[in-house]
PDB file of C-alpha atoms in Angstrom:
ATOM      1  CA  UNK A 673       0.275 -57.441 -15.622  1.00  0.00           C
ATOM      2  CA  UNK A 674      -1.243 -54.286 -14.064  1.00  0.00           C
ATOM      3  CA  UNK A 675      -2.803 -56.244 -11.182  1.00  0.00           C
ATOM      4  CA  UNK A 676       0.558 -57.811 -10.273  1.00  0.00           C
ATOM      5  CA  UNK A 677       2.223 -54.349 -10.084  1.00  0.00           C
ATOM      6  CA  UNK A 678      -0.561 -53.103  -7.854  1.00  0.00           C
ATOM      7  CA  UNK A 679      -0.162 -56.057  -5.475  1.00  0.00           C
ATOM      8  CA  UNK A 680       3.639 -55.595  -5.327  1.00  0.00           C
ATOM      9  CA  UNK A 681       3.253 -51.850  -4.603  1.00  0.00           C
ATOM     10  CA  UNK A 682       0.733 -52.506  -1.810  1.00  0.00           C
ATOM     11  CA  UNK A 683       2.974 -55.165  -0.232  1.00  0.00           C
ATOM     12  CA  UNK A 684       5.964 -52.805  -0.374  1.00  0.00           C
ATOM     13  CA  UNK A 685       3.982 -50.027   1.301  1.00  0.00           C
ATOM     14  CA  UNK A 686       2.839 -52.337   4.125  1.00  0.00           C
ATOM     15  CA  UNK A 687       6.400 -53.624   4.634  1.00  0.00           C
ATOM     16  CA  UNK A 688       7.865 -50.087   4.803  1.00  0.00           C
ATOM     17  CA  UNK A 689       5.178 -48.963   7.257  1.00  0.00           C
ATOM     18  CA  UNK A 690       5.935 -51.948   9.487  1.00  0.00           C
ATOM     19  CA  UNK A 691       9.688 -51.318   9.413  1.00  0.00           C
ATOM     20  CA  UNK A 692       9.180 -47.625  10.125  1.00  0.00           C
ATOM     21  CA  UNK A 693       7.049 -48.424  13.158  1.00  0.00           C
ATOM     22  CA  UNK A 694       9.655 -50.847  14.535  1.00  0.00           C
ATOM     23  CA  UNK A 695      12.603 -48.504  13.955  1.00  0.00           C
ATOM     24  CA  UNK A 696      11.618 -45.897  16.560  1.00  0.00           C
ATOM     25  CA  UNK A 697      10.738 -48.285  19.438  1.00  0.00           C
ATOM     26  CA  UNK A 698      14.094 -48.597  21.183  1.00  0.00           C
ATOM     27  CA  UNK A 699      15.180 -51.442  18.885  1.00  0.00           C
ATOM     28  CA  UNK A 700      17.637 -49.784  16.558  1.00  0.00           C
ATOM     29  CA  UNK A 701      16.481 -46.186  16.546  1.00  0.00           C
ATOM     30  CA  UNK A 702      18.206 -45.210  19.783  1.00  0.00           C
ATOM     31  CA  UNK A 703      15.644 -42.596  20.758  1.00  0.00           C
ATOM     32  CA  UNK A 704      14.061 -44.747  23.453  1.00  0.00           C
ATOM     33  CA  UNK A 705      10.480 -43.716  22.686  1.00  0.00           C
ATOM     34  CA  UNK A 706      11.168 -39.954  22.616  1.00  0.00           C
ATOM     35  CA  UNK A 707       9.335 -37.584  20.342  1.00  0.00           C
ATOM     36  CA  UNK A 708      11.293 -37.536  17.030  1.00  0.00           C
ATOM     37  CA  UNK A 709      10.675 -33.783  16.701  1.00  0.00           C
ATOM     38  CA  UNK A 710      11.986 -33.016  20.194  1.00  0.00           C
ATOM     39  CA  UNK A 711      15.422 -31.555  20.872  1.00  0.00           C
ATOM     40  CA  UNK A 712      17.661 -34.293  22.212  1.00  0.00           C
ATOM     41  CA  UNK A 713      20.859 -34.279  24.264  1.00  0.00           C
ATOM     42  CA  UNK A 714      20.055 -30.940  25.930  1.00  0.00           C
ATOM     43  CA  UNK A 715      21.537 -31.061  29.414  1.00  0.00           C
ATOM     44  CA  UNK A 716      23.376 -34.342  28.810  1.00  0.00           C
ATOM     45  CA  UNK A 717      27.051 -35.050  28.317  1.00  0.00           C
ATOM     46  CA  UNK A 718      29.191 -38.138  27.875  1.00  0.00           C
ATOM     47  CA  UNK A 719      30.429 -37.975  31.488  1.00  0.00           C
ATOM     48  CA  UNK A 720      26.936 -38.010  32.953  1.00  0.00           C
ATOM     49  CA  UNK A 721      27.070 -34.439  34.291  1.00  0.00           C
ATOM     50  CA  UNK A 722      24.315 -32.000  33.486  1.00  0.00           C
ATOM     51  CA  UNK A 723      25.234 -29.193  31.061  1.00  0.00           C
ATOM     52  CA  UNK A 724      23.488 -25.851  30.934  1.00  0.00           C
ATOM     53  CA  UNK A 725      21.296 -25.276  27.886  1.00  0.00           C
ATOM     54  CA  UNK A 726      22.906 -22.861  25.460  1.00  0.00           C
ATOM     55  CA  UNK A 727      21.447 -19.334  25.545  1.00  0.00           C
ATOM     56  CA  UNK A 728      19.390 -18.058  22.645  1.00  0.00           C
ATOM     57  CA  UNK A 729      21.546 -17.390  19.558  1.00  0.00           C
ATOM     58  CA  UNK A 730      20.185 -13.843  19.583  1.00  0.00           C
ATOM     59  CA  UNK A 731      21.452 -13.165  23.115  1.00  0.00           C
ATOM     60  CA  UNK A 732      24.997 -11.865  23.603  1.00  0.00           C
ATOM     61  CA  UNK A 733      26.992 -11.472  26.791  1.00  0.00           C
ATOM     62  CA  UNK A 734      30.208  -9.751  27.679  1.00  0.00           C
ATOM     63  CA  UNK A 735      31.851  -7.035  29.699  1.00  0.00           C
ATOM     64  CA  UNK A 736      30.455  -3.513  29.349  1.00  0.00           C
ATOM     65  CA  UNK A 737      32.965  -1.289  27.606  1.00  0.00           C
ATOM     66  CA  UNK A 738      31.209   1.927  26.576  1.00  0.00           C
ATOM     67  CA  UNK A 739      27.849   3.312  25.493  1.00  0.00           C
ATOM     68  CA  UNK A 740      26.878   5.677  22.697  1.00  0.00           C
ATOM     69  CA  UNK A 741      23.678   7.520  21.796  1.00  0.00           C
ATOM     70  CA  UNK A 742      23.253   8.701  18.207  1.00  0.00           C
ATOM     71  CA  UNK A 743      20.534  11.306  17.830  1.00  0.00           C
ATOM     72  CA  UNK A 744      18.087  11.290  14.962  1.00  0.00           C
ATOM     73  CA  UNK A 745      19.559  13.045  11.933  1.00  0.00           C
ATOM     74  CA  UNK A 746      17.271  14.874   9.502  1.00  0.00           C
ATOM     75  CA  UNK A 747      17.645  17.153   6.532  1.00  0.00           C
ATOM     76  CA  UNK A 748      15.404  19.340   4.417  1.00  0.00           C
ATOM     77  CA  UNK A 749      14.504  17.967   1.010  1.00  0.00           C
ATOM     78  CA  UNK A 750      12.109  18.795  -1.817  1.00  0.00           C
ATOM     79  CA  UNK A 751       9.636  16.624  -3.644  1.00  0.00           C
ATOM     80  CA  UNK A 752       6.958  17.226  -6.255  1.00  0.00           C
ATOM     81  CA  UNK A 753       3.820  18.805  -4.844  1.00  0.00           C
ATOM     82  CA  UNK A 754       0.757  16.905  -6.029  1.00  0.00           C
ATOM     83  CA  UNK A 755      -2.678  18.484  -6.095  1.00  0.00           C
ATOM     84  CA  UNK A 756      -6.031  16.970  -6.917  1.00  0.00           C
ATOM     85  CA  UNK A 757      -7.415  18.343 -10.154  1.00  0.00           C
ATOM     86  CA  UNK A 758     -10.972  17.550 -11.164  1.00  0.00           C
ATOM     87  CA  UNK A 759     -12.723  18.145 -14.458  1.00  0.00           C
ATOM     88  CA  UNK A 760     -16.435  18.052 -15.151  1.00  0.00           C
ATOM     89  CA  UNK A 761     -17.836  16.477 -18.268  1.00  0.00           C
ATOM     90  CA  UNK A 762     -21.039  15.066 -19.690  1.00  0.00           C
ATOM     91  CA  UNK A 763     -21.943  11.930 -21.545  1.00  0.00           C
ATOM     92  CA  UNK A 764     -24.979  10.800 -23.449  1.00  0.00           C
ATOM     93  CA  UNK A 765     -26.810   7.812 -21.928  1.00  0.00           C
ATOM     94  CA  UNK A 766     -29.190   5.630 -23.950  1.00  0.00           C
ATOM     95  CA  UNK A 767     -32.354   4.243 -22.297  1.00  0.00           C
ATOM     96  CA  UNK A 768     -34.810   1.717 -23.726  1.00  0.00           C
ATOM     97  CA  UNK A 769     -38.244   0.552 -22.608  1.00  0.00           C
ATOM     98  CA  UNK A 770     -40.178  -2.397 -24.010  1.00  0.00           C
ATOM     99  CA  UNK A 771     -43.921  -2.732 -23.664  1.00  0.00           C
ATOM    100  CA  UNK A 772     -46.528  -5.111 -25.024  1.00  0.00           C
ATOM    101  CA  UNK A 773     -46.341  -8.732 -26.115  1.00  0.00           C
ATOM    102  CA  UNK A 774     -46.313 -10.615 -29.380  1.00  0.00           C
ATOM    103  CA  UNK A 775     -46.970  -8.475 -32.454  1.00  0.00           C
ATOM    104  CA  UNK A 776     -47.944  -5.461 -30.335  1.00  0.00           C
ATOM    105  CA  UNK A 777     -44.543  -5.256 -28.700  1.00  0.00           C
ATOM    106  CA  UNK A 778     -42.973  -1.789 -28.955  1.00  0.00           C
ATOM    107  CA  UNK A 779     -39.617  -0.418 -27.952  1.00  0.00           C
ATOM    108  CA  UNK A 780     -39.155   3.178 -26.944  1.00  0.00           C
ATOM    109  CA  UNK A 781     -35.645   4.680 -26.857  1.00  0.00           C
ATOM    110  CA  UNK A 782     -34.612   8.032 -25.401  1.00  0.00           C
ATOM    111  CA  UNK A 783     -31.358   9.713 -24.405  1.00  0.00           C
ATOM    112  CA  UNK A 784     -30.345  11.761 -21.385  1.00  0.00           C
ATOM    113  CA  UNK A 785     -27.282  13.761 -20.560  1.00  0.00           C
ATOM    114  CA  UNK A 786     -25.393  12.691 -17.449  1.00  0.00           C
ATOM    115  CA  UNK A 787     -22.830  14.841 -15.660  1.00  0.00           C
ATOM    116  CA  UNK A 788     -19.727  13.317 -14.065  1.00  0.00           C
ATOM    117  CA  UNK A 789     -16.357  14.365 -12.660  1.00  0.00           C
ATOM    118  CA  UNK A 790     -12.951  12.810 -13.126  1.00  0.00           C
ATOM    119  CA  UNK A 791     -10.171  13.601 -10.666  1.00  0.00           C
ATOM    120  CA  UNK A 792      -6.451  12.907 -10.792  1.00  0.00           C
ATOM    121  CA  UNK A 793      -3.346  14.111  -9.001  1.00  0.00           C
ATOM    122  CA  UNK A 794      -1.136  16.436 -11.016  1.00  0.00           C
ATOM    123  CA  UNK A 795       2.204  17.996 -10.208  1.00  0.00           C
ATOM    124  CA  UNK A 796       2.099  21.627  -9.182  1.00  0.00           C
ATOM    125  CA  UNK A 797       5.581  22.810  -8.218  1.00  0.00           C
ATOM    126  CA  UNK A 798       7.579  21.383  -5.339  1.00  0.00           C
ATOM    127  CA  UNK A 799       7.251  21.171  -1.563  1.00  0.00           C
ATOM    128  CA  UNK A 800       9.841  21.061   1.202  1.00  0.00           C
ATOM    129  CA  UNK A 801       9.730  18.302   3.807  1.00  0.00           C
ATOM    130  CA  UNK A 802      11.941  16.888   6.560  1.00  0.00           C
ATOM    131  CA  UNK A 803      13.659  13.676   5.510  1.00  0.00           C
ATOM    132  CA  UNK A 804      15.155  11.283   8.083  1.00  0.00           C
ATOM    133  CA  UNK A 805      18.756  10.460   7.210  1.00  0.00           C
ATOM    134  CA  UNK A 806      19.462   8.349  10.305  1.00  0.00           C
ATOM    135  CA  UNK A 807      17.060   7.102  12.940  1.00  0.00           C
ATOM    136  CA  UNK A 808      17.860   7.437  16.633  1.00  0.00           C
ATOM    137  CA  UNK A 809      20.141   4.677  17.953  1.00  0.00           C
ATOM    138  CA  UNK A 810      21.260   3.468  21.365  1.00  0.00           C
ATOM    139  CA  UNK A 811      24.472   1.444  21.309  1.00  0.00           C
ATOM    140  CA  UNK A 812      26.528  -0.601  23.758  1.00  0.00           C
ATOM    141  CA  UNK A 813      30.090  -1.848  23.229  1.00  0.00           C
ATOM    142  CA  UNK A 814      31.159  -5.146  24.823  1.00  0.00           C
ATOM    143  CA  UNK A 815      34.516  -6.808  25.518  1.00  0.00           C
ATOM    144  CA  UNK A 816      34.990 -10.598  25.731  1.00  0.00           C
ATOM    145  CA  UNK A 817      31.823 -11.198  23.699  1.00  0.00           C
ATOM    146  CA  UNK A 818      30.386 -14.612  24.604  1.00  0.00           C
ATOM    147  CA  UNK A 819      33.588 -15.435  26.502  1.00  0.00           C
ATOM    148  CA  UNK A 820      35.913 -14.931  23.517  1.00  0.00           C
ATOM    149  CA  UNK A 821      38.754 -12.636  24.629  1.00  0.00           C
ATOM    150  CA  UNK A 822      39.605 -11.861  20.997  1.00  0.00           C
ATOM    151  CA  UNK A 823      36.207 -10.213  20.499  1.00  0.00           C
ATOM    152  CA  UNK A 824      36.667  -6.779  22.055  1.00  0.00           C
ATOM    153  CA  UNK A 825      34.984  -3.456  21.281  1.00  0.00           C
ATOM    154  CA  UNK A 826      32.023  -5.033  19.484  1.00  0.00           C
ATOM    155  CA  UNK A 827      29.134  -2.544  19.074  1.00  0.00           C
ATOM    156  CA  UNK A 828      25.480  -3.561  19.313  1.00  0.00           C
ATOM    157  CA  UNK A 829      22.340  -1.521  18.808  1.00  0.00           C
ATOM    158  CA  UNK A 830      19.997  -2.076  21.743  1.00  0.00           C
ATOM    159  CA  UNK A 831      16.641  -0.969  23.090  1.00  0.00           C
ATOM    160  CA  UNK A 832      16.467   2.203  25.164  1.00  0.00           C
ATOM    161  CA  UNK A 833      15.951   0.258  28.416  1.00  0.00           C
ATOM    162  CA  UNK A 834      19.107  -1.817  27.823  1.00  0.00           C
ATOM    163  CA  UNK A 835      21.055   1.347  26.999  1.00  0.00           C
ATOM    164  CA  UNK A 836      19.903   2.979  30.254  1.00  0.00           C
ATOM    165  CA  UNK A 837      20.905  -0.132  32.198  1.00  0.00           C
ATOM    166  CA  UNK A 838      24.366  -0.184  30.564  1.00  0.00           C
ATOM    167  CA  UNK A 839      24.822   3.537  31.118  1.00  0.00           C
ATOM    168  CA  UNK A 840      24.197   3.131  34.829  1.00  0.00           C
ATOM    169  CA  UNK A 841      26.489   0.089  35.162  1.00  0.00           C
ATOM    170  CA  UNK A 842      30.189   0.267  35.965  1.00  0.00           C
ATOM    171  CA  UNK A 843      32.798  -0.436  33.293  1.00  0.00           C
ATOM    172  CA  UNK A 844      33.640  -4.149  32.836  1.00  0.00           C
ATOM    173  CA  UNK A 845      30.336  -5.222  34.415  1.00  0.00           C
ATOM    174  CA  UNK A 846      29.047  -8.467  32.931  1.00  0.00           C
ATOM    175  CA  UNK A 847      25.972  -7.817  30.771  1.00  0.00           C
ATOM    176  CA  UNK A 848      23.670 -10.085  28.798  1.00  0.00           C
ATOM    177  CA  UNK A 849      21.085  -8.740  26.366  1.00  0.00           C
ATOM    178  CA  UNK A 850      19.425  -9.267  23.001  1.00  0.00           C
ATOM    179  CA  UNK A 851      20.617  -6.652  20.477  1.00  0.00           C
ATOM    180  CA  UNK A 852      18.332  -5.186  17.832  1.00  0.00           C
ATOM    181  CA  UNK A 853      21.203  -4.954  15.320  1.00  0.00           C
ATOM    182  CA  UNK A 854      24.979  -5.156  15.134  1.00  0.00           C
ATOM    183  CA  UNK A 855      27.288  -2.224  14.617  1.00  0.00           C
ATOM    184  CA  UNK A 856      26.650   1.365  15.509  1.00  0.00           C
TER     185      UNK A 856
END
């Protein structure tokens, strides 16, 4: 009974492997020998004309509307001041020594005092420090984002170089960049 199941399982595996190999060879798979992991239909359309590949989903384009620079915002705050406090202590250490063999074996035991220090951080008042409330941001606002006329005045946080480029450009100049975040 077990041998029959094993034979049926092996035959099924061979049959599936054979069908899988035939499926991708232009017969019914439709890929025409292309890599199954490759991106297909990029640059093709039904009319036979070549389409442009879509830009990266992270890239946005539109008409420059305005720019904004938000400076770093900080405030003074307090936190516990921690100091390192060490204490010295001693402990008794036991030592043993064995000499001889057989019936003449002896064991000598003696004790010594060992000094050690333990350190830990303890709170000792408070300290004042500068806390960052908002990091520095460079922002650009676009109209007609990705060609959609309904998407106007959309703010994006950008790198300093992109901000400088947008600042020097005229209003309603077409720009394309990769934002670091949305909103401002």
